[in-house]
XYZ file of C-alpha atoms in Angstrom:
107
model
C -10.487 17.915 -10.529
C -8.941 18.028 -7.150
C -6.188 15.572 -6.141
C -8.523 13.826 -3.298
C -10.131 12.874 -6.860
C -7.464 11.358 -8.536
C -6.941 9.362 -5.440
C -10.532 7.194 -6.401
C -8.905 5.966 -9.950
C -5.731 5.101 -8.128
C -7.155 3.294 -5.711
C -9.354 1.150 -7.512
C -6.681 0.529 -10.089
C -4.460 -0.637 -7.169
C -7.072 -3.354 -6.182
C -8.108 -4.130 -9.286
C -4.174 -5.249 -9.835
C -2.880 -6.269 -6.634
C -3.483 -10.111 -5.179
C -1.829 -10.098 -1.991
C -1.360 -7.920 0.987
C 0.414 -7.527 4.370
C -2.003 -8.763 6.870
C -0.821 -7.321 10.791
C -1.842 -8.854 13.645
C -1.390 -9.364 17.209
C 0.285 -11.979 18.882
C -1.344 -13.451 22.145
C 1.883 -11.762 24.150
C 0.166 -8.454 22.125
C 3.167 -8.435 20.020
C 2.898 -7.282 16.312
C 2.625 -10.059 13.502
C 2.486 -9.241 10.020
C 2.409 -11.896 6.815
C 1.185 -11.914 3.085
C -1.960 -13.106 2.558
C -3.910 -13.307 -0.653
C -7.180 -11.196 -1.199
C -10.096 -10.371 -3.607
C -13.142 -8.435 -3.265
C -16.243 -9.604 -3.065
C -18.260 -8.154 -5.679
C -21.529 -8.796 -4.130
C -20.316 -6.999 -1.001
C -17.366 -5.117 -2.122
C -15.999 -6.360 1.313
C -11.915 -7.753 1.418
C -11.934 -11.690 1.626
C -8.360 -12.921 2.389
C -7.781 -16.924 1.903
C -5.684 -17.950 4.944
C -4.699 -21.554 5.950
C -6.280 -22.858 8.980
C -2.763 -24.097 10.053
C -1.008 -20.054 9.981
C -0.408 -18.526 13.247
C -1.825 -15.460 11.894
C -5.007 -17.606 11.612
C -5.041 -18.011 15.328
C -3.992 -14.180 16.130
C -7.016 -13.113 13.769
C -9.402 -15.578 15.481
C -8.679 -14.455 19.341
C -8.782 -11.027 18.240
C -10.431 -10.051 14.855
C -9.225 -6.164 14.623
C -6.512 -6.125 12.270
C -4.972 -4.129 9.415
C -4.026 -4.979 5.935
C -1.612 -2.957 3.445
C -1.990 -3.097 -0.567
C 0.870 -1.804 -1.926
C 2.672 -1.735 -5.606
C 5.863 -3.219 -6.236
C 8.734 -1.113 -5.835
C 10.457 0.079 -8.933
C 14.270 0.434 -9.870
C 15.368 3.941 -9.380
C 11.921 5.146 -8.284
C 11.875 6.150 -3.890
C 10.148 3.813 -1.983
C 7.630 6.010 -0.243
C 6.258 6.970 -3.570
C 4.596 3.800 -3.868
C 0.918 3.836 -4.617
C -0.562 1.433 -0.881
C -3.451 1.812 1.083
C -4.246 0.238 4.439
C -7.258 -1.121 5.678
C -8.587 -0.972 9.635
C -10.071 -4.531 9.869
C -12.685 -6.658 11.437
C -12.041 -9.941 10.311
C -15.164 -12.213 10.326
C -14.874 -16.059 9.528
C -17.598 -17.794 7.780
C -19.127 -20.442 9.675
C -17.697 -24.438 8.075
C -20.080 -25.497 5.483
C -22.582 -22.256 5.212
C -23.136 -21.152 2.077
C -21.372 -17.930 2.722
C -18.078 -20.485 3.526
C -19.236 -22.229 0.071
C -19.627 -19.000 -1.698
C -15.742 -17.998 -0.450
């Protein structure tokens, strides 16, 4: 088994475990904005759904401009380095559901 195959188990083991991730944005000045947002996957679609408040500025960065990126990560451990931590990050395209649909019902 090569290691680009242990990296599948990892991965889904890191989703399967994880409930919130660092959502990045930009700002309308174009200025980096990152926050934690809560996520699932869709198991119909296996596509990321993040639950964000209509209220958030990162809300209004993600509507103006809908390419994003969002970081799993584990929590860091005592005594363990930092940059051994198992993350991923995702190259987004957010896309809202439209009020009332029954994709925004099914969400």
């Amino acid at each position: 088994m090569s290691e680009q195959d242990n990296l599948v188990p990892q991965l889904q083991q890191l989703l399967r475990t994880k409930r919130s991730a660092s959502l990045a944005t930009l700002t309308n000045q174009g200025e980096p904005f990152a926050s934690m947002v809560p996520f699932a996957i869709d198991n119909k679609t296996a596509n990321l759904v993040i639950h964000i408040s209509e209220f958030a500025a990162h809300t209004r960065y993600i509507q103006q401009r809908p390419t994003a990126s969002l970081m799993i990560c584990t929590s860091e451990e005592t005594n363990k380095p930092v940059h051994d931590l198992s993350r991923v990050t995702f190259a987004v395209k957010a896309a809202e559901p439209e009020r009332d649909s029954e994709e925004w019902t099914y969400y």
